[in-house]
mmCIF file of C-alpha atoms and ligand atoms in Angstrom:
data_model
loop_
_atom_site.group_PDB
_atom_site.id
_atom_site.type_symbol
_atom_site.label_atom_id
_atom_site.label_comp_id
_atom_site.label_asym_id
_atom_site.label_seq_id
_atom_site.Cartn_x
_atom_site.Cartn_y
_atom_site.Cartn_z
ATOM 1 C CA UNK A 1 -127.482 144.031 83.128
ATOM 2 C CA UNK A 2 -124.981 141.527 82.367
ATOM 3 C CA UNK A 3 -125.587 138.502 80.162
ATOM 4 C CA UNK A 4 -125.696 135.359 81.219
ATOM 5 C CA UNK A 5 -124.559 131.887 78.942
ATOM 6 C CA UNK A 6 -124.527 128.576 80.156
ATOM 7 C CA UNK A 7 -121.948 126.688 78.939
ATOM 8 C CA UNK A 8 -123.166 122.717 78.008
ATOM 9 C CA UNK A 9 -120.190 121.265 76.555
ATOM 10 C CA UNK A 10 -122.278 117.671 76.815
ATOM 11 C CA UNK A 11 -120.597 114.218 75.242
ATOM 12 C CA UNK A 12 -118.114 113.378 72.677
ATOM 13 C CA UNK A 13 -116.050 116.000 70.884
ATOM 14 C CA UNK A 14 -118.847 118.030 72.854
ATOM 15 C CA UNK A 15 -116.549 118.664 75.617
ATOM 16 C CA UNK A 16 -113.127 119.570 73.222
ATOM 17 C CA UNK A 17 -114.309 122.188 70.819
ATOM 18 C CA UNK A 18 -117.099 124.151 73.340
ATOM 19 C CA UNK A 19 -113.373 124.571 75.295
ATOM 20 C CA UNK A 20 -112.334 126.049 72.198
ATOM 21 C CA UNK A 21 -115.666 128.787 71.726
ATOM 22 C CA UNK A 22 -115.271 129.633 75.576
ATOM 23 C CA UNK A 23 -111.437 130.570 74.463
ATOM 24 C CA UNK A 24 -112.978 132.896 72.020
ATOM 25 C CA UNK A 25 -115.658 134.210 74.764
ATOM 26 C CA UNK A 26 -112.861 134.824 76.877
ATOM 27 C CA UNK A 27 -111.092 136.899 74.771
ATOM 28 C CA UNK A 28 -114.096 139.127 73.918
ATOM 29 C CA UNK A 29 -114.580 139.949 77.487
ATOM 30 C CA UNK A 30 -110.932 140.210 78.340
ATOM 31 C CA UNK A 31 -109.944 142.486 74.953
ATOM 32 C CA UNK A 32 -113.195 143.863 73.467
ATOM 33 C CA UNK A 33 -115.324 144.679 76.792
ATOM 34 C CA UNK A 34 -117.913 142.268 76.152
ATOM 35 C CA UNK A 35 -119.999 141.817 79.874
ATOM 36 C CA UNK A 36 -120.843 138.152 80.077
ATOM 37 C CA UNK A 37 -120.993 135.492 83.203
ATOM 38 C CA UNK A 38 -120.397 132.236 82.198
ATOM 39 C CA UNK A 39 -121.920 129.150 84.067
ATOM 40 C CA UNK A 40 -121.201 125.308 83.246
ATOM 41 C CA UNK A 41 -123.716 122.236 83.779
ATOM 42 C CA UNK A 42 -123.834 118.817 82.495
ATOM 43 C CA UNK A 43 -126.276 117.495 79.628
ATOM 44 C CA UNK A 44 -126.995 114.685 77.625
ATOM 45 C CA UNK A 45 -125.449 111.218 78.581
ATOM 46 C CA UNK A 46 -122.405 112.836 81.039
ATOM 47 C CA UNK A 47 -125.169 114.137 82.902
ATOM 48 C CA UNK A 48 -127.132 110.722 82.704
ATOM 49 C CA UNK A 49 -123.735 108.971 84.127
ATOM 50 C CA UNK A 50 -123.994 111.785 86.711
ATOM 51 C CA UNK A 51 -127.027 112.129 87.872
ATOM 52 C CA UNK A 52 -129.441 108.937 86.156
ATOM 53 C CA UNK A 53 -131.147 112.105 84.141
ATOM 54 C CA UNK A 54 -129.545 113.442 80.975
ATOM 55 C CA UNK A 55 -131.503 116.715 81.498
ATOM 56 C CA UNK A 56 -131.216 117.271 85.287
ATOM 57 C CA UNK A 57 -133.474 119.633 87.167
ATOM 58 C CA UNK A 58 -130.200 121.955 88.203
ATOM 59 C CA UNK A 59 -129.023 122.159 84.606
ATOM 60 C CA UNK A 60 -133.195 122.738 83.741
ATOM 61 C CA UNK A 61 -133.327 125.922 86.213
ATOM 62 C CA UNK A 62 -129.970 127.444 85.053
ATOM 63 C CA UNK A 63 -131.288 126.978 81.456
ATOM 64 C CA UNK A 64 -134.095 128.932 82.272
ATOM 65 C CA UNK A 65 -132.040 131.719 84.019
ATOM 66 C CA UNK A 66 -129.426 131.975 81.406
ATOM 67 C CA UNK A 67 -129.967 134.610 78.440
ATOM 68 C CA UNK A 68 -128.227 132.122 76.074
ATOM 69 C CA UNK A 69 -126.953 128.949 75.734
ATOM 70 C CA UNK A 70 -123.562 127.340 74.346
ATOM 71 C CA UNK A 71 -124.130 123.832 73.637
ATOM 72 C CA UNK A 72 -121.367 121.218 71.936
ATOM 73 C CA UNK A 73 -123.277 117.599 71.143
ATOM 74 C CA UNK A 74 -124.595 115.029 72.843
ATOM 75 C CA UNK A 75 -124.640 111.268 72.580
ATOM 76 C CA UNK A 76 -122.503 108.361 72.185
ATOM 77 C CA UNK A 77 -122.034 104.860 71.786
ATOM 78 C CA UNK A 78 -121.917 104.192 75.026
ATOM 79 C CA UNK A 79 -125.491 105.381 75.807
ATOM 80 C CA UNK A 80 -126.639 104.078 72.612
ATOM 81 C CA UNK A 81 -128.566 100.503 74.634
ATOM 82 C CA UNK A 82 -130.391 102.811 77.010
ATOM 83 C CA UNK A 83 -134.164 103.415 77.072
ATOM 84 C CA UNK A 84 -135.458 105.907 74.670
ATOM 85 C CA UNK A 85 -136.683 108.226 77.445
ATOM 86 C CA UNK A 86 -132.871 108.836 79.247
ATOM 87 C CA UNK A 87 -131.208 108.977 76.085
ATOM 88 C CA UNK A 88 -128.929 111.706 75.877
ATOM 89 C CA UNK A 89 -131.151 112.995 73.147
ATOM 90 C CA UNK A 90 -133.682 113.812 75.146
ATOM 91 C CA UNK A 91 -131.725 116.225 76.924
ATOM 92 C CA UNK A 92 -131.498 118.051 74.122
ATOM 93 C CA UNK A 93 -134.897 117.540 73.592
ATOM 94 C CA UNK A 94 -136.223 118.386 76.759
ATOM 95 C CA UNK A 95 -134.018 121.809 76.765
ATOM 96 C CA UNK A 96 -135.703 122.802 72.928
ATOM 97 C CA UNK A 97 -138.925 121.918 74.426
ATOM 98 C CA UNK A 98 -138.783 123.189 77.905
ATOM 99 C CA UNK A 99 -137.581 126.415 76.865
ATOM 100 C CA UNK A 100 -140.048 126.583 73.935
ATOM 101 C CA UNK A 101 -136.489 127.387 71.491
ATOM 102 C CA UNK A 102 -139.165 127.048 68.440
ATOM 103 C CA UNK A 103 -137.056 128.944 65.831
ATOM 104 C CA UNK A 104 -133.747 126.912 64.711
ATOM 105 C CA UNK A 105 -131.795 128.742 62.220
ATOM 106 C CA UNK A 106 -129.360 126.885 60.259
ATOM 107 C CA UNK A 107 -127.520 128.227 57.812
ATOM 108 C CA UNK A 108 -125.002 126.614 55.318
ATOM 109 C CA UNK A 109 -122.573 128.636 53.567
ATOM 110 C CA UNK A 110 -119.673 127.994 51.261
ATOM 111 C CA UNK A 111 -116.597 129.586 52.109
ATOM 112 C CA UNK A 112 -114.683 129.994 49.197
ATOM 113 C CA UNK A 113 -111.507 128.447 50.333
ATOM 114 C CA UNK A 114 -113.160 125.034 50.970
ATOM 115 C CA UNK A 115 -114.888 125.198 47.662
ATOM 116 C CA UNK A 116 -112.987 121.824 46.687
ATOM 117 C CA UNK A 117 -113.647 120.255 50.168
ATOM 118 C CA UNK A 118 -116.970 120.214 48.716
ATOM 119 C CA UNK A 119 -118.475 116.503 47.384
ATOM 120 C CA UNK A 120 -120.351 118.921 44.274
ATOM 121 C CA UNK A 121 -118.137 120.687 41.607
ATOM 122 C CA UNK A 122 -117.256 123.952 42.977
ATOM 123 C CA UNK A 123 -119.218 125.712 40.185
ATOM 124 C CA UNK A 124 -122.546 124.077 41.561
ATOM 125 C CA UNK A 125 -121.745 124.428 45.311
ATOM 126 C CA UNK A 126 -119.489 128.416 45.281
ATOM 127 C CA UNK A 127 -121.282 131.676 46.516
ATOM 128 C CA UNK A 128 -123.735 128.882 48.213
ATOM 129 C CA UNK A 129 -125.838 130.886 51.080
ATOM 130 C CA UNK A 130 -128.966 128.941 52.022
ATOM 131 C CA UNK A 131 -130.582 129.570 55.394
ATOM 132 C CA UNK A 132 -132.867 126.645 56.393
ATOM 133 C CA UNK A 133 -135.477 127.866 59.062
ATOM 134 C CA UNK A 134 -136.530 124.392 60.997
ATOM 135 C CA UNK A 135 -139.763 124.345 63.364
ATOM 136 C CA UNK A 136 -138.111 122.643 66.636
ATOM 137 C CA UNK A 137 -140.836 122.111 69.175
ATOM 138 C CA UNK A 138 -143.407 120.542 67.278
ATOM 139 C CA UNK A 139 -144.489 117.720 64.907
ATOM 140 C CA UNK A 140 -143.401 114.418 64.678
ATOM 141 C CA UNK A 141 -140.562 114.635 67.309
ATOM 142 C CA UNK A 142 -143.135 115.772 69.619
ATOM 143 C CA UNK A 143 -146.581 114.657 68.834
ATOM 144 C CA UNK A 144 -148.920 112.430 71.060
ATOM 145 C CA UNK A 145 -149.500 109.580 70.578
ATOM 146 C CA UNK A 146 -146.502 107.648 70.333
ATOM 147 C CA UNK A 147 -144.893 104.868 71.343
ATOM 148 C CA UNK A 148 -144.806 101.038 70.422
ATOM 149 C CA UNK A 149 -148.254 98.447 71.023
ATOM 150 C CA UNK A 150 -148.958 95.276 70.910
ATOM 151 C CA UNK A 151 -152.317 94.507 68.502
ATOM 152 C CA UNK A 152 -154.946 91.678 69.351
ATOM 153 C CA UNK A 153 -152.598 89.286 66.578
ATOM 154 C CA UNK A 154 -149.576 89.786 69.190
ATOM 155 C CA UNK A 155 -147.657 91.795 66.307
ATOM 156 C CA UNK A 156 -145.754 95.204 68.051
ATOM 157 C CA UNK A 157 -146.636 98.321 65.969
ATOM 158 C CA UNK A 158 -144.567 101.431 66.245
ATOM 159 C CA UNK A 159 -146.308 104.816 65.907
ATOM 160 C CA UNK A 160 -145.911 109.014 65.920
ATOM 161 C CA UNK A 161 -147.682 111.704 65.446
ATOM 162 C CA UNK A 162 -147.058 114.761 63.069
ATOM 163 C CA UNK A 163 -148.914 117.227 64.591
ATOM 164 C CA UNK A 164 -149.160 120.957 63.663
ATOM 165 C CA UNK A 165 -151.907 123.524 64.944
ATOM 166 C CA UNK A 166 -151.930 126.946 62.561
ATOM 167 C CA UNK A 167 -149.915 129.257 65.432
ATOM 168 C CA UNK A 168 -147.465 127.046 65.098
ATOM 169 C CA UNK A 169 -146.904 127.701 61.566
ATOM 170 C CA UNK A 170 -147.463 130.804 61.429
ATOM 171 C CA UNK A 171 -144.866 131.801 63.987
ATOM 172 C CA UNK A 172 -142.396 129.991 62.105
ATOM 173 C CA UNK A 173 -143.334 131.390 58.873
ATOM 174 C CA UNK A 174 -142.862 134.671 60.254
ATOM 175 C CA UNK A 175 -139.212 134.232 61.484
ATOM 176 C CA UNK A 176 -138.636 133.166 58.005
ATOM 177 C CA UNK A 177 -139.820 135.650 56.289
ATOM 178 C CA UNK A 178 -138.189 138.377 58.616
ATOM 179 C CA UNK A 179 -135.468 136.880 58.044
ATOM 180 C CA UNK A 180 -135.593 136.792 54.227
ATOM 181 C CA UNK A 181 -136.735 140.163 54.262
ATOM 182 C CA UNK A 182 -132.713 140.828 55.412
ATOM 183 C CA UNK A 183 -131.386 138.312 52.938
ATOM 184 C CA UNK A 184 -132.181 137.895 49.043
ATOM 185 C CA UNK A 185 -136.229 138.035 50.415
ATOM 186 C CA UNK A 186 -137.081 134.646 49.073
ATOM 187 C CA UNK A 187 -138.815 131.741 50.785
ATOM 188 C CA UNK A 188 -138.688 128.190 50.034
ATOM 189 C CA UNK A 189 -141.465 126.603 52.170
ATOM 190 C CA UNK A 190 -140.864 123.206 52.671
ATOM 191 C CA UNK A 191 -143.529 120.151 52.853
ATOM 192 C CA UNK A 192 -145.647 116.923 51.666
ATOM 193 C CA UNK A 193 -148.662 118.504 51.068
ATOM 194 C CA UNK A 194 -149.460 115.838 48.109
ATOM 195 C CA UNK A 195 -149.919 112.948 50.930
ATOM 196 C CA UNK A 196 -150.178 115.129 54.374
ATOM 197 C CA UNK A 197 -152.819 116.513 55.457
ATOM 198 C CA UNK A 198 -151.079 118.032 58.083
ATOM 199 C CA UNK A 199 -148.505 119.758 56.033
ATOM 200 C CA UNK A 200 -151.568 120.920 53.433
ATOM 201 C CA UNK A 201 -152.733 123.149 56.811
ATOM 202 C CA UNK A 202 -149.051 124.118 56.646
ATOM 203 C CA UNK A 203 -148.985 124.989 52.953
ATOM 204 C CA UNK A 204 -151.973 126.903 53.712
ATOM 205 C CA UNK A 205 -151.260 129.406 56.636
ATOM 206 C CA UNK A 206 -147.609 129.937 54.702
ATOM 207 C CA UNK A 207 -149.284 130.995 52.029
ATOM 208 C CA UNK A 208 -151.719 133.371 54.103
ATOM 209 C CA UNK A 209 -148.974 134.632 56.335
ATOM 210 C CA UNK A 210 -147.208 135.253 52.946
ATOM 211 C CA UNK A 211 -149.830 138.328 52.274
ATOM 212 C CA UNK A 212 -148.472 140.261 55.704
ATOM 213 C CA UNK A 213 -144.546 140.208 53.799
ATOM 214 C CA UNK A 214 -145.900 141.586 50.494
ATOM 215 C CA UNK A 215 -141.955 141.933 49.452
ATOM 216 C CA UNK A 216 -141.313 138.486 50.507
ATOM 217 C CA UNK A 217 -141.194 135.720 46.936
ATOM 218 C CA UNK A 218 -142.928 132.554 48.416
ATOM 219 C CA UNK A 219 -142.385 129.308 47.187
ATOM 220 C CA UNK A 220 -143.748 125.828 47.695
ATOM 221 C CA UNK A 221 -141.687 122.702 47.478
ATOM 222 C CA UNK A 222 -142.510 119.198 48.201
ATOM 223 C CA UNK A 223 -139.796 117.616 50.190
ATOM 224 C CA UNK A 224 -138.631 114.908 47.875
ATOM 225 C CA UNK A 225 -138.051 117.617 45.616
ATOM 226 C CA UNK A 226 -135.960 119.669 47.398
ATOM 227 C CA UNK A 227 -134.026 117.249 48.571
ATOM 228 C CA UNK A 228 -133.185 116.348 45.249
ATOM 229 C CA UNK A 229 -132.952 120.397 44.373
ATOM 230 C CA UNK A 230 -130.225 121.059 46.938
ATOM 231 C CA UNK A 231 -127.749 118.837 45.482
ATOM 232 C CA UNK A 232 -128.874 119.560 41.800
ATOM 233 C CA UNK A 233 -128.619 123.124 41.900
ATOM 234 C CA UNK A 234 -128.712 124.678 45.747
ATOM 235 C CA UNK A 235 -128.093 128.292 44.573
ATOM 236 C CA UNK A 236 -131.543 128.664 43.670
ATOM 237 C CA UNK A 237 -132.700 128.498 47.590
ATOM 238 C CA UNK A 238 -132.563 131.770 50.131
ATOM 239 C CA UNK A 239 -134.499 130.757 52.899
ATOM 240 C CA UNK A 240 -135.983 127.485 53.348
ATOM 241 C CA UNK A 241 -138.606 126.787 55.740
ATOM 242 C CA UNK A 242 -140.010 123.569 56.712
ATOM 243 C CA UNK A 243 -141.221 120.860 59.614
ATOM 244 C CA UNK A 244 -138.747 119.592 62.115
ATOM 245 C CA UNK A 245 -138.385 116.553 60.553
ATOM 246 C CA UNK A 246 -138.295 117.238 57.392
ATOM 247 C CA UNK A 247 -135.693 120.430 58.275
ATOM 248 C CA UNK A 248 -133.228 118.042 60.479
ATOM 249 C CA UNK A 249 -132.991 115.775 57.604
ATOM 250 C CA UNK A 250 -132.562 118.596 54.677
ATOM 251 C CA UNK A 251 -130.232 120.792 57.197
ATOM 252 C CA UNK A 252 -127.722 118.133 56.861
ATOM 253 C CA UNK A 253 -128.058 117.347 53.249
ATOM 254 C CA UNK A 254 -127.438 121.387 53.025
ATOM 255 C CA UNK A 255 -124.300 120.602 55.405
ATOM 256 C CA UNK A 256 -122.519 118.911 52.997
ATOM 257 C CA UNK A 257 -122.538 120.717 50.253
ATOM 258 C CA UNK A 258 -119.814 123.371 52.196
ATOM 259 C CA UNK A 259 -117.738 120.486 52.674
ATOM 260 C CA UNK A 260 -117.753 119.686 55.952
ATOM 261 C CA UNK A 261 -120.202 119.708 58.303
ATOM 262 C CA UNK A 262 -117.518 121.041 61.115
ATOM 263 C CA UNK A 263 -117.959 124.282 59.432
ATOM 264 C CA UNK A 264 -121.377 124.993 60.199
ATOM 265 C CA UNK A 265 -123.320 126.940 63.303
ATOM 266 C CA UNK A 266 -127.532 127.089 64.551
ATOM 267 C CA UNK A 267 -129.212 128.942 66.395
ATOM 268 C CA UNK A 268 -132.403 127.840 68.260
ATOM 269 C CA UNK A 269 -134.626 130.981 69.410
ATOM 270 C CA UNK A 270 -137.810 131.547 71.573
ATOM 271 C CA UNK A 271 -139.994 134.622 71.001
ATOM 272 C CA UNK A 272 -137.653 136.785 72.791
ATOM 273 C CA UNK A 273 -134.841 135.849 71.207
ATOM 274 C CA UNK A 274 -133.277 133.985 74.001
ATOM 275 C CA UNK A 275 -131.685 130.917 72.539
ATOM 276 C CA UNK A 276 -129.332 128.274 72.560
ATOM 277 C CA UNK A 277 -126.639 127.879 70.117
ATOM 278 C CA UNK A 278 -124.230 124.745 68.983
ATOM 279 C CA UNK A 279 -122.701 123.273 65.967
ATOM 280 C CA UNK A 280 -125.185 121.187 63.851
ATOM 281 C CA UNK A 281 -122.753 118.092 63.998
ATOM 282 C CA UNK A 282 -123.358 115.351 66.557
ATOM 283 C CA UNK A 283 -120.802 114.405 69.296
ATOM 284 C CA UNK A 284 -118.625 112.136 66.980
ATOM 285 C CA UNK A 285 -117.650 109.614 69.223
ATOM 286 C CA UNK A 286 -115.027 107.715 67.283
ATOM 287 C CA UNK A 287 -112.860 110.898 67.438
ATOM 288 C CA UNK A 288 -113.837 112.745 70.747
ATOM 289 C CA UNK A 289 -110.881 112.787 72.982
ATOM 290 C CA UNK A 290 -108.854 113.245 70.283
ATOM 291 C CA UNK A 291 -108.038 116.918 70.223
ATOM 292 C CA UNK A 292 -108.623 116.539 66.256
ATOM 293 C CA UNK A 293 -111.976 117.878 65.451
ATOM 294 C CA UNK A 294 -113.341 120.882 64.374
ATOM 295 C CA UNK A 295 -113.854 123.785 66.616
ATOM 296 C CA UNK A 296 -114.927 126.073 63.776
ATOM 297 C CA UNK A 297 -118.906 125.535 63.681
ATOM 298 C CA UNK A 298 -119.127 125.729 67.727
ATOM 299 C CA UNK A 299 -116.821 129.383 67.285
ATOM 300 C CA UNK A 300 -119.244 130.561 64.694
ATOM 301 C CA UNK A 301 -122.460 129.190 66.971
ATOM 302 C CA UNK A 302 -120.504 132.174 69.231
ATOM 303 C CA UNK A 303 -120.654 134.538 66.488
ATOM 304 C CA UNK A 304 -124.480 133.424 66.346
ATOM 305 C CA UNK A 305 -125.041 134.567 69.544
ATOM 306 C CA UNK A 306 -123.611 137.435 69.742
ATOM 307 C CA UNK A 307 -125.986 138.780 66.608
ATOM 308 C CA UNK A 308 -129.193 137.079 67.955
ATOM 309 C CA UNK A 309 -129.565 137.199 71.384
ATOM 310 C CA UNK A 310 -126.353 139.250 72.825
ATOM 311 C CA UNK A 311 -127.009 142.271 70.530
ATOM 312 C CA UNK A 312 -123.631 142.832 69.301
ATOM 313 C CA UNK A 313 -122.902 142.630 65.491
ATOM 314 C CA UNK A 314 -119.411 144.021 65.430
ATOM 315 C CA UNK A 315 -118.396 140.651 67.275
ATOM 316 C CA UNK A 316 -119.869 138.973 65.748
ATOM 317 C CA UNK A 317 -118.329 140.066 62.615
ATOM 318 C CA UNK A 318 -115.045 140.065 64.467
ATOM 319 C CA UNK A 319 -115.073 136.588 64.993
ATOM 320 C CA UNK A 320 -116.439 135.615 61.063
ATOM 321 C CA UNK A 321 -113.598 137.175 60.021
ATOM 322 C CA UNK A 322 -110.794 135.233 62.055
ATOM 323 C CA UNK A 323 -112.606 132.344 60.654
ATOM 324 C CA UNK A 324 -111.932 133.528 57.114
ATOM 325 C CA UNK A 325 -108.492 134.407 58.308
ATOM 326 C CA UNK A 326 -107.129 131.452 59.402
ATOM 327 C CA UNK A 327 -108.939 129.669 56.678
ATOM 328 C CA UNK A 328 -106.970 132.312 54.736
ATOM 329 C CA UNK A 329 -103.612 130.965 56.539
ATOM 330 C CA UNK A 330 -104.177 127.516 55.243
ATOM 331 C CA UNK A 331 -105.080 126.145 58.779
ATOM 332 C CA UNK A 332 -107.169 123.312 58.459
ATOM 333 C CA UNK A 333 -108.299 120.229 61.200
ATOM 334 C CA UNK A 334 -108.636 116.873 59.327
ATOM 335 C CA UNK A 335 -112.061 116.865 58.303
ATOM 336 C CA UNK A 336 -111.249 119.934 56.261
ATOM 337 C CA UNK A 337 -107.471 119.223 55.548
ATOM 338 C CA UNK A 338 -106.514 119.215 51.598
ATOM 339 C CA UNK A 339 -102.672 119.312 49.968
ATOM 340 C CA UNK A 340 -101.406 121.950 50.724
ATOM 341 C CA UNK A 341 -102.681 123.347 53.891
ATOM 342 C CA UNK A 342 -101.196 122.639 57.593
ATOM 343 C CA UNK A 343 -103.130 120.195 59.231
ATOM 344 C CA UNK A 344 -104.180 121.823 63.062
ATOM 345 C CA UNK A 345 -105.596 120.263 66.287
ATOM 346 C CA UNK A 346 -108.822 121.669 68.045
ATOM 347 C CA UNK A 347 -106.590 123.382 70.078
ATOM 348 C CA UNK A 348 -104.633 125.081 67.449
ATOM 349 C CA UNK A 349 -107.555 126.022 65.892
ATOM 350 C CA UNK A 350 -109.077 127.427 68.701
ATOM 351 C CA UNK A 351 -105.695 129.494 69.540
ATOM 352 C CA UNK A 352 -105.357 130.503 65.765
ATOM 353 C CA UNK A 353 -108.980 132.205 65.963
ATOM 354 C CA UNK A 354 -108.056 133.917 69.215
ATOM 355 C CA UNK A 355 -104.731 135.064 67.195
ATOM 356 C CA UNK A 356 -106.610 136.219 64.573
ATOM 357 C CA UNK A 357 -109.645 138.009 66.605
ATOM 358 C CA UNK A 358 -106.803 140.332 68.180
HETATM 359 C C1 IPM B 1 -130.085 117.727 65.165
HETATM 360 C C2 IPM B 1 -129.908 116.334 65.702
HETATM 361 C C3 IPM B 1 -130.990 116.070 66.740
HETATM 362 C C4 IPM B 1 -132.327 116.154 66.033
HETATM 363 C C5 IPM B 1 -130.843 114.755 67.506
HETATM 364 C C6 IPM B 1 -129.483 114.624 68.165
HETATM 365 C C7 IPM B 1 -131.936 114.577 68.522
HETATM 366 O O1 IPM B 1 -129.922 115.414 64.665
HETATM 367 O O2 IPM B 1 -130.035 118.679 65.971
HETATM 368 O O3 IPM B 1 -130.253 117.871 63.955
HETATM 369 O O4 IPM B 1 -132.793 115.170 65.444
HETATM 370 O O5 IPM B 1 -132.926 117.213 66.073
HETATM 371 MG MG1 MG B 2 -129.963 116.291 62.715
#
């Protein structure tokens, strides 16, 4: 049966480089036979202005009907004053949630022709291939209670939840460690065990679901540490597997160390291996509209797709390799321009990859 995506370009430079991955989509079904429908709906705060909602009940049902999702950013400085509970945010949110996408998948690799866009000396940072493995429905970003009280002195006091109940753990431990099982079979398991008790429970079913991967090497990290770890020396991780929290803060401390954080694709998965797939930057606002930013991480989210929930590998592969080649060709957008190399738009990027694919 043919595929469904739903296209969510969303706000910001959201809108510019998702135009560029549908370019590469296109090609695949017009040149390589690839039997997709594609579908567009608003999210975020361009479906707030729309609609008063930024995750509308239409964009909700075709969500749940689609087999995957292609999503660009969302947010903006516009949006920015609004209450917390229309905030294009929580359309984001509300779609991981609603669609139970527990499973995010980010990985961060070097490629070795940005090895100087990288902050770290290139010997620290080159042949870098981490995967982080972030729980995305649960804990802090979703526990009850929450919200903000007034006490009997008349002070406010802010509060949240980190909540985990053992299935929760062990479901993610078990993507990681299928997943490391195809890697370097290493996991890094991420927590705070020292001060919470919650993340104790998770240091303790990790360890248990450990036993049903007998080839998998588990590890135990606090988080402090392995913050400090990944920019010390980030070639000693595989996988890494932690809270959502804790993962959305490391995953971009992992971003960096390629360079550029344009560079770099997720995948969010259910059980079935439905899922929804974007770059892990935001939706830049000071530069959307721009035609300047970096299509690459929303292309590879496409190449993403096509391994996890689409089933085909070869394109997948097709498309990691016009990535390499037009990294190859010196093409570069600004966040990832150095001397040298011919400074592209989104557009030309975009069209370069297409080039390159055929
Ligand atoms: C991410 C983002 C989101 C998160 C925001 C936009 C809600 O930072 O995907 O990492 O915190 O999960
Ligand atoms: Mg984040």
């Amino acid at each position: 049966m043919v595929k469904k995506i739903l296209v969510l370009p969303g706000d910001g430079i959201g809108q510019e480089i998702v135009a560029e991955a549908v370019k590469v989509i296109d090609c695949l079904q017009a040149d390589f036979g690839l039997d997709v429908e594609m579908e567009h709906a608003l999210v975020g705060g361009t479906a707030y202005d729309d609609s008063g909602s930024p995750l509308p009940q239409s964009t909700l049902d075709l969500a749940r009907a689609a087999d995957a999702l292609l999503l660009g950013a969302v947010g903006g400085y516009k949006w920015e004053s609004l209450d917390i509970a229309v905030r294009p945010e929580k359309g984001l949110l509300g779609l991981r949630a609603e669609l139970e996408l527990f499973a995010n998948l980010r990985p961060a690799i070097l490629y070795p022709q940005l090895a100087d866009a990288s902050t770290l000396r290139s010997e620290v940072v080159s042949g870098l291939d981490i995967m982080i493995v972030r729980e995305l429905t649960g804990g802090i970003y979703f526990g009850q209670p929450r919200g903000v009280r007034t006490l009997d002195n008349g002070e406010k006091q802010g509060y949240n939840t980190l909540v985990y109940s053992e299935s929760e753990i062990r479901r993610i431990g078990k993507v990681a460690f299928d997943i490391a099982a195809k890697r370097d079979s290493r996991v890094c398991s991420v927590d705070k065990a020292n001060v919470l008790e919650c993340t104790e429970l998770w240091r303790e079913v990790m360890t248990e679901e450990a036993k049903a991967h007998p080839d998998i090497e588990l590890s135990h990290m606090y988080v402090d540490n392995a913050a400090m770890q990944l920019v010390r020396a980030p070639k000693q991780f595989d996988v890494m597997v932690t809270t959502n929290m804790f993962g959305d803060i490391l995953s971009d401390c992992a971003a960096m160390l390629t360079g550029s954080i344009g560079m770099l694709p997720s995948a969010s998965l259910d059980a079935n291996s439905k899922g929804m797939y974007e770059p892990i930057h935001g939706s830049a606002p000071d530069i959307a509209g721009q035609n300047i930013a970096n299509p690459l991480a929303t292309i590879l989210s496409v190449a993403m797709m096509l391994r996890y929930t689409l089933d085909e590998p070869a394109m997948a592969e097709r498309i990691e390799k016009a990535v390499n080649s037009v990294l190859d060709q010196k093409l570069r957008t600004a966040d990832i321009h150095s001397e040298g190399c011919r400074k592209v738009s989104t557009s030309e990027m975009g069209d370069a990859v297409v080039a390159a694919m055929r």
